[in-house]
Amino acid sequence: MKSIEQNGAMDESKKIRIALIAVTAAAVLIRICYAIPGILNPELVMRTDTATYLGPALSLLHDGTYSTAPGSGIPALVRTPGYPVFLALLLGISGNSPGFCVLVSALLGGLTVIPLFLSARLYAPWKAALAATVLFALNPTAIALSPMLISDTLFVFFLSFQICFFLKFLKTEQAGFLYGSVAVAGAATLIRPLNLLWILPCIFVVCCIKGNPWRKKAVHSLGSLLIFLLILTPWTVRNHLHGAGWRIDAVSADTALHNRSALESRLTGVPGEELRRRYRAEAETEFRTHPEKYRTEAGKFSYFEGRLLDIVREHPFRYFSLHFRPVVLIPDAASFLENLGLTKTGRGTWDVINRHGLFAGIRHYFNGSYLLPCLLAPLLLAAAITYLLAAFTLVRAIVKRDWFMVLLFLLLAEYYLFMPGPVAMPRYHLAALPFLTVMAGCAIAAIPFCGKKLPPDQNPG
């Protein structure tokens, strides 16, 4: 009898591996096929941000310094080093081929489904976990960003392992998984600073785990904080020594400028781009008038951050209400089409959305024609199904008073939707998709064909 059960378990395990390999291969193939135009013409998948990554990457490759460009001698402060180092490595082994970077990025985008499946598997039977993973494989935002020469895809690749290790910790209560999750989170912060404050809600969730004595919670919390700080402190000290202040990067100043314009645009109706031009002109005048006050870059960064704080103090509720914008969940159809050369970027669509709403922005971007969005209907449907299933899981958790699931949603999904602030670009929701995929798997588990549900003691929540 035991032999029959063991054989059945082996057959089931083999079936799961084959299914996961098939879905992974499909996800990789979709992204590589989609990336072909970008491989042939890398400029299609470049954006304004790309230069701030490529400059330090080329500098690392040619000078061995982290500068704004090869030979410039100007320390690069805008970006954390993770993605430029990744680009430098790929450019170095490919003979300076941007097309190779596009290919590897697309490959990583497809491989992300593996940690997502393992995460969903902790919550749901394998068929439900696999179905949720298929939804991610077909997600238009994930596909669109996979070949782009910006940090998002690499960040989400790390983030998926961060989530997987954290959920594994909740199931096993083995501290190694928690510390592994925090270490990956720290590395991901050096790729994209969006993770910078994640350690705080992480520690809060660790302290909310039932059954653990407070001494154990304190050890886990302090150990996690120490690991996180050990990873980030050296780079922060480097930036301080180069005159940027105690900052992990200088993006906070640019983010402050954009968030300020988003808020003021809502209040006055003036286009955000016009406001940003005005802010930059005011800043240049201020810097010329008081050169002694802005001798270092830190002073200039603080100026932009301070101006944002001034307007936030006047309109605090309006500002924080702009952090909760469903518009951020819109699939990034624009990037999907721009990467194929079917549409053009830089048309001020998000200023239109900020001032007049979503449908006005869609009309503006597509010039009143909806043919291209209709062609994306199957992929848009996959995104919509993911959101509906995740919402079902969240509502069910609230109804059943499963507050730990709600906490996980806030830590692993809402945090990434909230942190970018009022500038609700569609690509910003990519970081929330991994855990939304896990939540979708929880909802799919209620469907009969997905098999037997997990016993209560196997649910990490």
Coordinates of C-alpha atoms in Angstrom, one line a residue:
M1 CA 0.0 0.0 0.0
K2 CA 2.8 2.4 0.9
S3 CA 4.5 1.6 -2.4
I4 CA 1.4 2.5 -4.3
E5 CA 1.1 5.8 -2.4
Q6 CA 4.8 6.6 -3.0
N7 CA 4.4 5.9 -6.7
G8 CA 1.4 8.1 -6.8
A9 CA 3.3 10.9 -5.1
M10 CA 6.2 10.5 -7.6
D11 CA 3.8 10.6 -10.5
E12 CA 2.1 13.8 -9.1
S13 CA 5.5 15.4 -8.5
K14 CA 6.6 14.5 -12.1
K15 CA 3.4 16.0 -13.4
I16 CA 3.9 19.2 -11.5
R17 CA 7.5 19.6 -12.8
I18 CA 6.4 19.0 -16.4
A19 CA 3.6 21.5 -16.1
L20 CA 5.8 24.1 -14.5
I21 CA 8.5 23.6 -17.2
A22 CA 5.8 24.0 -19.9
V23 CA 4.4 27.2 -18.4
T24 CA 8.0 28.6 -17.9
A25 CA 9.0 27.8 -21.5
A26 CA 5.8 29.4 -22.8
A27 CA 6.4 32.6 -20.7
V28 CA 10.0 32.8 -21.9
L29 CA 9.0 32.2 -25.5
I30 CA 6.3 34.8 -25.4
R31 CA 8.7 37.4 -24.0
I32 CA 11.6 36.6 -26.4
C33 CA 9.3 36.7 -29.4
Y34 CA 7.9 40.0 -28.2
A35 CA 11.4 41.3 -27.7
I36 CA 12.6 40.6 -31.2
P37 CA 12.0 44.2 -32.5
G38 CA 13.9 45.5 -29.4
I39 CA 16.7 43.1 -30.0
L40 CA 17.1 44.3 -33.6
N41 CA 16.5 48.0 -32.6
P42 CA 17.3 48.5 -28.9
E43 CA 16.1 52.2 -29.1
L44 CA 12.5 50.9 -29.2
V45 CA 12.8 49.6 -25.7
M46 CA 14.7 52.6 -24.3
R47 CA 13.1 55.4 -22.3
T48 CA 14.3 58.6 -20.8
D49 CA 15.5 56.7 -17.7
T50 CA 17.7 54.3 -19.8
A51 CA 20.5 56.9 -20.1
T52 CA 20.9 57.1 -16.3
Y53 CA 21.5 53.4 -16.2
L54 CA 23.6 53.0 -19.3
G55 CA 26.0 55.9 -18.5
P56 CA 27.2 54.3 -15.2
A57 CA 27.2 50.8 -16.8
L58 CA 29.5 52.0 -19.6
S59 CA 31.7 53.9 -17.1
L60 CA 32.0 50.7 -15.0
L61 CA 32.9 48.7 -18.1
H62 CA 35.5 51.2 -19.5
D63 CA 36.9 53.1 -16.5
G64 CA 36.1 50.9 -13.5
T65 CA 34.3 53.9 -11.9
Y66 CA 30.7 54.5 -11.2
S67 CA 30.4 57.8 -13.1
T68 CA 27.7 59.5 -15.2
A69 CA 29.6 58.5 -18.4
P70 CA 32.9 57.0 -19.4
G71 CA 35.7 59.5 -18.8
S72 CA 33.4 62.1 -17.2
G73 CA 34.9 61.7 -13.7
I74 CA 31.5 62.9 -12.3
P75 CA 30.2 60.4 -9.7
A76 CA 26.8 59.0 -10.7
L77 CA 24.3 59.7 -7.9
V78 CA 20.9 59.4 -9.6
R79 CA 20.8 55.6 -9.7
T80 CA 21.6 52.8 -7.3
P81 CA 24.2 50.4 -8.6
G82 CA 22.3 47.2 -9.1
Y83 CA 20.9 47.6 -12.6
P84 CA 23.9 49.4 -14.0
V85 CA 26.2 46.6 -12.7
F86 CA 23.9 44.1 -14.3
L87 CA 24.0 46.0 -17.6
A88 CA 27.8 46.3 -17.4
L89 CA 28.1 42.6 -17.0
L90 CA 25.9 41.8 -20.0
L91 CA 27.6 44.4 -22.2
G92 CA 31.0 43.1 -21.1
I93 CA 30.3 39.5 -22.1
S94 CA 28.5 40.4 -25.3
G95 CA 30.9 42.9 -26.8
N96 CA 28.8 46.0 -26.0
S97 CA 25.6 44.6 -27.5
P98 CA 22.4 46.3 -26.2
G99 CA 20.4 43.7 -28.1
F100 CA 21.9 41.0 -25.9
C101 CA 20.8 43.0 -22.8
V102 CA 17.3 43.1 -24.2
L103 CA 17.3 39.3 -24.8
V104 CA 18.5 38.5 -21.3
S105 CA 16.0 40.9 -19.7
A106 CA 13.2 39.1 -21.6
L107 CA 14.5 35.8 -20.4
L108 CA 14.5 36.9 -16.8
G109 CA 10.9 38.2 -17.2
G110 CA 9.9 34.7 -18.3
L111 CA 11.8 32.9 -15.5
T112 CA 10.0 35.0 -12.9
V113 CA 7.1 32.6 -13.1
I114 CA 9.1 29.9 -11.3
P115 CA 9.3 31.7 -7.8
L116 CA 5.7 32.9 -8.4
F117 CA 4.5 29.3 -8.8
L118 CA 6.5 28.2 -5.7
S119 CA 4.9 31.1 -3.7
A120 CA 1.4 30.4 -4.9
R121 CA 1.9 26.6 -4.2
L122 CA 2.3 27.5 -0.5
Y123 CA -1.3 28.8 -0.5
A124 CA -3.1 26.6 -3.1
P125 CA -3.0 23.2 -4.8
W126 CA -0.6 23.0 -7.7
K127 CA -3.3 23.3 -10.4
A128 CA -4.6 26.5 -8.9
A129 CA -1.0 27.8 -8.4
L130 CA -0.2 27.0 -12.0
A131 CA -3.4 28.7 -13.4
A132 CA -2.4 31.8 -11.5
T133 CA 1.1 31.6 -12.9
V134 CA -0.3 31.4 -16.4
L135 CA -2.2 34.7 -15.7
F136 CA 1.1 36.3 -14.9
A137 CA 2.7 34.8 -18.0
L138 CA 0.0 36.5 -20.1
N139 CA 0.0 39.8 -18.2
P140 CA 0.5 42.6 -20.7
T141 CA 2.5 44.8 -18.3
A142 CA 4.9 42.0 -17.4
I143 CA 5.3 41.2 -21.1
A144 CA 5.8 44.9 -22.1
L145 CA 8.4 45.6 -19.4
S146 CA 10.4 42.4 -19.9
P147 CA 12.6 43.6 -22.7
M148 CA 12.9 47.2 -21.7
L149 CA 16.3 48.7 -20.7
I150 CA 15.1 49.9 -17.3
S151 CA 15.3 48.3 -13.9
D152 CA 11.7 47.1 -13.4
T153 CA 12.1 43.5 -14.7
L154 CA 15.3 42.7 -12.8
F155 CA 13.7 44.3 -9.7
V156 CA 10.6 42.1 -9.9
F157 CA 12.7 39.0 -10.6
F158 CA 14.4 39.6 -7.2
L159 CA 11.2 40.6 -5.6
S160 CA 9.5 37.3 -6.5
F161 CA 12.2 35.4 -4.6
Q162 CA 11.9 37.9 -1.7
I163 CA 8.2 37.1 -1.5
C164 CA 8.8 33.3 -1.9
F165 CA 11.3 33.2 0.9
F166 CA 9.1 35.4 3.2
L167 CA 6.0 33.1 2.7
K168 CA 8.2 30.1 3.2
F169 CA 9.3 31.6 6.5
L170 CA 5.6 32.0 7.5
K171 CA 5.0 28.3 6.8
T172 CA 8.1 26.8 8.4
E173 CA 9.0 29.5 10.9
Q174 CA 12.7 28.9 10.0
A175 CA 14.6 32.1 10.5
G176 CA 16.8 31.4 7.6
F177 CA 14.0 32.0 5.1
L178 CA 13.2 35.3 6.8
Y179 CA 16.8 36.5 6.7
G180 CA 17.1 35.3 3.1
S181 CA 14.0 37.3 2.2
V182 CA 15.4 40.4 3.9
A183 CA 18.8 39.9 2.2
V184 CA 17.1 39.7 -1.2
A185 CA 15.0 42.7 -0.3
G186 CA 18.2 44.7 0.4
A187 CA 19.7 43.6 -2.9
A188 CA 16.5 44.5 -4.7
T189 CA 16.7 48.0 -3.1
L190 CA 20.1 48.5 -4.7
I191 CA 18.3 47.7 -8.0
R192 CA 15.3 50.0 -7.4
P193 CA 14.9 52.0 -4.2
L194 CA 11.2 51.3 -4.0
N195 CA 12.1 48.6 -1.4
L196 CA 13.8 51.2 0.9
L197 CA 11.1 51.3 3.6
W198 CA 9.8 47.8 3.1
I199 CA 11.7 46.5 6.2
L200 CA 9.5 48.5 8.5
P201 CA 6.1 46.9 7.6
C202 CA 8.0 43.6 7.3
I203 CA 9.1 43.8 10.9
F204 CA 5.5 44.8 11.9
V205 CA 4.1 41.7 10.2
V206 CA 6.8 39.5 11.8
C207 CA 5.7 40.8 15.2
C208 CA 2.0 39.9 14.4
I209 CA 2.7 36.2 13.9
K210 CA 0.6 34.3 16.4
G211 CA 2.2 31.8 18.7
N212 CA 5.8 33.1 18.6
P213 CA 7.1 34.5 21.9
W214 CA 8.1 38.1 22.0
R215 CA 11.7 37.3 22.5
K216 CA 11.8 35.3 19.3
K217 CA 10.0 38.1 17.5
A218 CA 12.5 40.6 18.8
V219 CA 15.4 38.5 17.6
H220 CA 13.9 38.0 14.2
S221 CA 13.1 41.8 13.9
L222 CA 16.6 43.0 15.0
G223 CA 18.3 40.4 12.8
S224 CA 16.3 41.4 9.8
L225 CA 17.0 45.1 10.4
L226 CA 20.7 44.5 10.8
I227 CA 20.9 42.5 7.6
F228 CA 19.0 45.1 5.7
L229 CA 21.2 48.0 7.0
L230 CA 24.4 46.1 6.4
I231 CA 23.5 45.8 2.7
L232 CA 22.4 49.4 2.2
T233 CA 24.7 51.4 4.5
P234 CA 28.0 51.1 2.4
W235 CA 26.3 52.6 -0.7
T236 CA 24.6 55.3 1.4
V237 CA 28.0 56.3 2.9
R238 CA 29.5 56.4 -0.6
N239 CA 26.8 58.8 -1.7
H240 CA 27.4 61.0 1.4
L241 CA 31.1 61.1 0.7
H242 CA 30.3 62.4 -2.9
G243 CA 28.1 65.2 -1.5
A244 CA 24.6 63.7 -2.0
G245 CA 23.8 63.6 1.7
W246 CA 22.6 60.5 3.5
R247 CA 20.6 59.2 0.5
I248 CA 20.7 55.9 -1.3
D249 CA 20.2 57.8 -4.6
A250 CA 19.1 61.1 -5.9
V251 CA 15.8 60.0 -7.4
S252 CA 14.0 61.3 -4.3
A253 CA 14.5 64.8 -5.6
D254 CA 13.2 64.1 -9.0
T255 CA 10.3 62.2 -7.5
A256 CA 9.5 65.1 -5.2
L257 CA 9.4 67.4 -8.3
H258 CA 6.9 65.1 -10.1
N259 CA 4.8 64.5 -7.1
R260 CA 4.6 68.2 -6.4
S261 CA 3.5 68.8 -10.0
A262 CA 0.9 66.0 -9.9
L263 CA -0.7 67.6 -6.8
E264 CA -0.6 71.1 -8.0
S265 CA -1.9 70.0 -11.4
R266 CA -4.9 68.5 -9.6
L267 CA -5.5 71.7 -7.6
T268 CA -5.1 74.2 -10.5
G269 CA -5.6 72.3 -13.7
V270 CA -2.3 73.5 -15.1
P271 CA -0.5 70.7 -17.1
G272 CA 2.1 68.9 -15.1
E273 CA 4.8 69.4 -17.7
E274 CA 4.3 73.1 -17.6
L275 CA 4.6 73.1 -13.9
R276 CA 7.8 71.1 -13.9
R277 CA 9.4 73.6 -16.3
R278 CA 8.4 76.3 -14.0
Y279 CA 9.8 74.5 -11.0
R280 CA 13.1 73.9 -12.7
A281 CA 13.4 77.6 -13.7
E282 CA 12.7 78.6 -10.1
A283 CA 15.3 76.2 -8.9
E284 CA 18.0 77.5 -11.2
T285 CA 17.2 81.1 -10.1
E286 CA 17.4 80.0 -6.4
F287 CA 20.7 78.2 -6.9
R288 CA 22.3 81.2 -8.7
T289 CA 21.0 83.6 -6.1
H290 CA 22.3 81.6 -3.1
P291 CA 25.4 79.7 -4.3
E292 CA 26.8 79.3 -0.8
K293 CA 23.7 77.5 0.3
Y294 CA 23.8 75.0 -2.6
R295 CA 27.5 74.2 -2.8
T296 CA 26.8 70.4 -2.7
E297 CA 24.3 68.3 -4.5
A298 CA 22.7 67.5 -1.2
G299 CA 21.5 71.1 -0.8
K300 CA 19.9 71.0 -4.2
F301 CA 18.2 67.7 -3.6
S302 CA 16.9 69.0 -0.2
Y303 CA 15.5 72.1 -2.0
F304 CA 13.2 70.0 -4.2
E305 CA 12.2 67.8 -1.3
G306 CA 11.5 70.8 0.8
R307 CA 9.3 72.4 -1.8
L308 CA 7.2 69.3 -2.0
L309 CA 6.8 69.3 1.8
D310 CA 5.6 72.9 1.7
I311 CA 2.7 72.1 -0.6
V312 CA 1.9 68.9 1.2
R313 CA 1.5 70.8 4.5
E314 CA -1.1 73.0 2.8
H315 CA -3.0 70.0 1.3
P316 CA -2.1 66.9 3.3
F317 CA -5.3 65.0 2.8
R318 CA -5.5 65.7 -1.0
Y319 CA -1.9 64.7 -1.3
F320 CA -2.2 61.3 0.5
S321 CA -5.5 60.6 -1.3
L322 CA -3.5 60.7 -4.5
H323 CA -1.5 57.7 -3.3
F324 CA -4.6 55.5 -3.6
R325 CA -5.4 55.6 -7.3
P326 CA -6.9 52.7 -9.1
V327 CA -5.6 54.2 -12.3
V328 CA -2.2 52.7 -11.4
L329 CA -3.6 49.2 -12.1
I330 CA -4.2 50.0 -15.7
P331 CA -2.2 47.5 -17.9
D332 CA 0.7 49.2 -19.6
A333 CA -0.7 48.9 -23.1
A334 CA 1.1 52.0 -24.1
S335 CA 4.6 50.5 -23.4
F336 CA 3.4 47.3 -25.0
L337 CA 2.6 49.1 -28.3
E338 CA 5.6 51.5 -28.2
N339 CA 8.1 48.7 -27.9
L340 CA 6.7 47.3 -31.1
G341 CA 6.9 50.7 -32.8
L342 CA 3.1 50.9 -33.2
T343 CA 2.7 54.1 -31.1
K344 CA 5.0 56.9 -29.8
T345 CA 5.8 57.9 -26.2
G346 CA 6.2 61.5 -24.9
R347 CA 2.7 62.7 -25.7
G348 CA 1.8 63.9 -22.2
T349 CA -1.0 61.3 -21.7
W350 CA -0.5 61.1 -18.0
D351 CA -1.0 64.8 -17.5
V352 CA -4.3 64.4 -19.4
I353 CA -5.3 61.6 -17.1
N354 CA -4.3 63.5 -14.0
R355 CA -6.4 66.5 -15.0
H356 CA -9.3 65.0 -16.9
G357 CA -9.5 61.3 -16.0
L358 CA -8.7 57.9 -17.5
F359 CA -11.0 57.8 -20.5
A360 CA -9.9 61.3 -21.7
G361 CA -6.3 60.0 -21.4
I362 CA -7.1 56.9 -23.5
R363 CA -8.8 59.0 -26.2
H364 CA -5.8 61.4 -26.2
Y365 CA -3.2 58.6 -26.5
F366 CA -5.0 56.6 -29.3
N367 CA -6.4 59.7 -31.1
G368 CA -9.9 58.4 -30.7
S369 CA -9.2 55.0 -32.4
Y370 CA -9.6 51.9 -30.3
L371 CA -8.4 49.3 -32.8
L372 CA -5.0 48.7 -31.1
P373 CA -6.4 48.3 -27.6
C374 CA -8.9 45.8 -29.0
L375 CA -6.1 43.8 -30.4
L376 CA -4.7 43.4 -26.9
A377 CA -8.1 42.3 -25.5
P378 CA -6.9 38.7 -24.6
L379 CA -4.0 40.0 -22.6
L380 CA -6.0 42.7 -21.0
L381 CA -8.5 40.0 -20.0
A382 CA -5.8 38.1 -18.3
A383 CA -4.9 41.2 -16.2
A384 CA -8.6 41.8 -15.4
I385 CA -9.1 38.2 -14.2
T386 CA -6.0 38.5 -12.0
Y387 CA -7.3 41.7 -10.3
L388 CA -10.8 40.2 -9.9
L389 CA -9.5 37.0 -8.3
A390 CA -7.1 38.9 -6.0
A391 CA -10.0 41.2 -5.0
F392 CA -12.1 38.1 -4.2
T393 CA -9.3 36.8 -1.9
L394 CA -9.0 40.1 -0.2
V395 CA -12.8 40.5 0.4
R396 CA -13.0 36.9 1.6
A397 CA -10.2 37.5 4.0
I398 CA -12.0 40.6 5.4
V399 CA -15.3 38.8 5.7
K400 CA -13.6 35.8 7.5
R401 CA -11.6 38.2 9.6
D402 CA -8.4 36.7 8.3
W403 CA -6.4 39.8 9.2
F404 CA -3.1 38.2 8.6
M405 CA -3.9 37.8 4.9
V406 CA -4.9 41.5 4.9
L407 CA -1.5 42.3 6.4
L408 CA 0.3 40.3 3.8
F409 CA -1.7 42.1 1.1
L410 CA -0.6 45.5 2.6
L411 CA 3.1 44.4 2.9
L412 CA 3.5 42.5 -0.4
A413 CA 1.2 44.4 -2.8
E414 CA -0.3 47.6 -1.5
Y415 CA 3.1 48.9 -0.3
Y416 CA 4.3 48.8 -3.9
L417 CA 1.2 50.6 -5.2
F418 CA 1.4 53.3 -2.4
M419 CA 5.1 54.1 -2.4
P420 CA 5.4 55.8 -5.9
G421 CA 3.0 58.5 -4.8
P422 CA 0.7 60.6 -7.0
V423 CA 2.6 59.8 -10.2
A424 CA 0.6 56.7 -11.0
M425 CA 2.4 55.4 -14.1
P426 CA 1.1 52.0 -15.3
R427 CA 4.4 50.2 -15.0
Y428 CA 4.5 51.0 -11.3
H429 CA 2.0 48.3 -10.5
L430 CA 4.4 45.6 -11.9
A431 CA 5.9 45.2 -8.4
A432 CA 2.5 44.4 -6.9
L433 CA 1.7 41.7 -9.5
P434 CA 3.7 38.8 -7.8
F435 CA 1.6 38.8 -4.6
L436 CA -1.6 39.6 -6.5
T437 CA -0.8 36.5 -8.5
V438 CA -0.5 34.5 -5.3
M439 CA -3.9 35.9 -4.2
A440 CA -5.4 34.9 -7.5
G441 CA -4.2 31.4 -6.9
C442 CA -6.0 31.4 -3.5
A443 CA -9.2 32.3 -5.3
I444 CA -8.7 29.7 -8.1
A445 CA -8.3 27.1 -5.4
A446 CA -12.0 27.3 -4.7
I447 CA -12.8 26.0 -8.2
P448 CA -13.6 22.3 -8.1
F449 CA -11.2 21.2 -10.9
C450 CA -8.2 22.6 -9.0
G451 CA -8.3 19.6 -6.6
K452 CA -8.3 19.3 -2.9
K453 CA -7.7 22.4 -0.9
L454 CA -4.7 22.8 1.5
P455 CA -5.3 21.7 5.1
P456 CA -5.6 24.7 7.4
D457 CA -2.2 23.9 9.0
Q458 CA -0.5 24.3 5.6
N459 CA -1.8 27.7 5.0
P460 CA 1.0 30.2 5.9
G461 CA -1.5 32.9 6.8

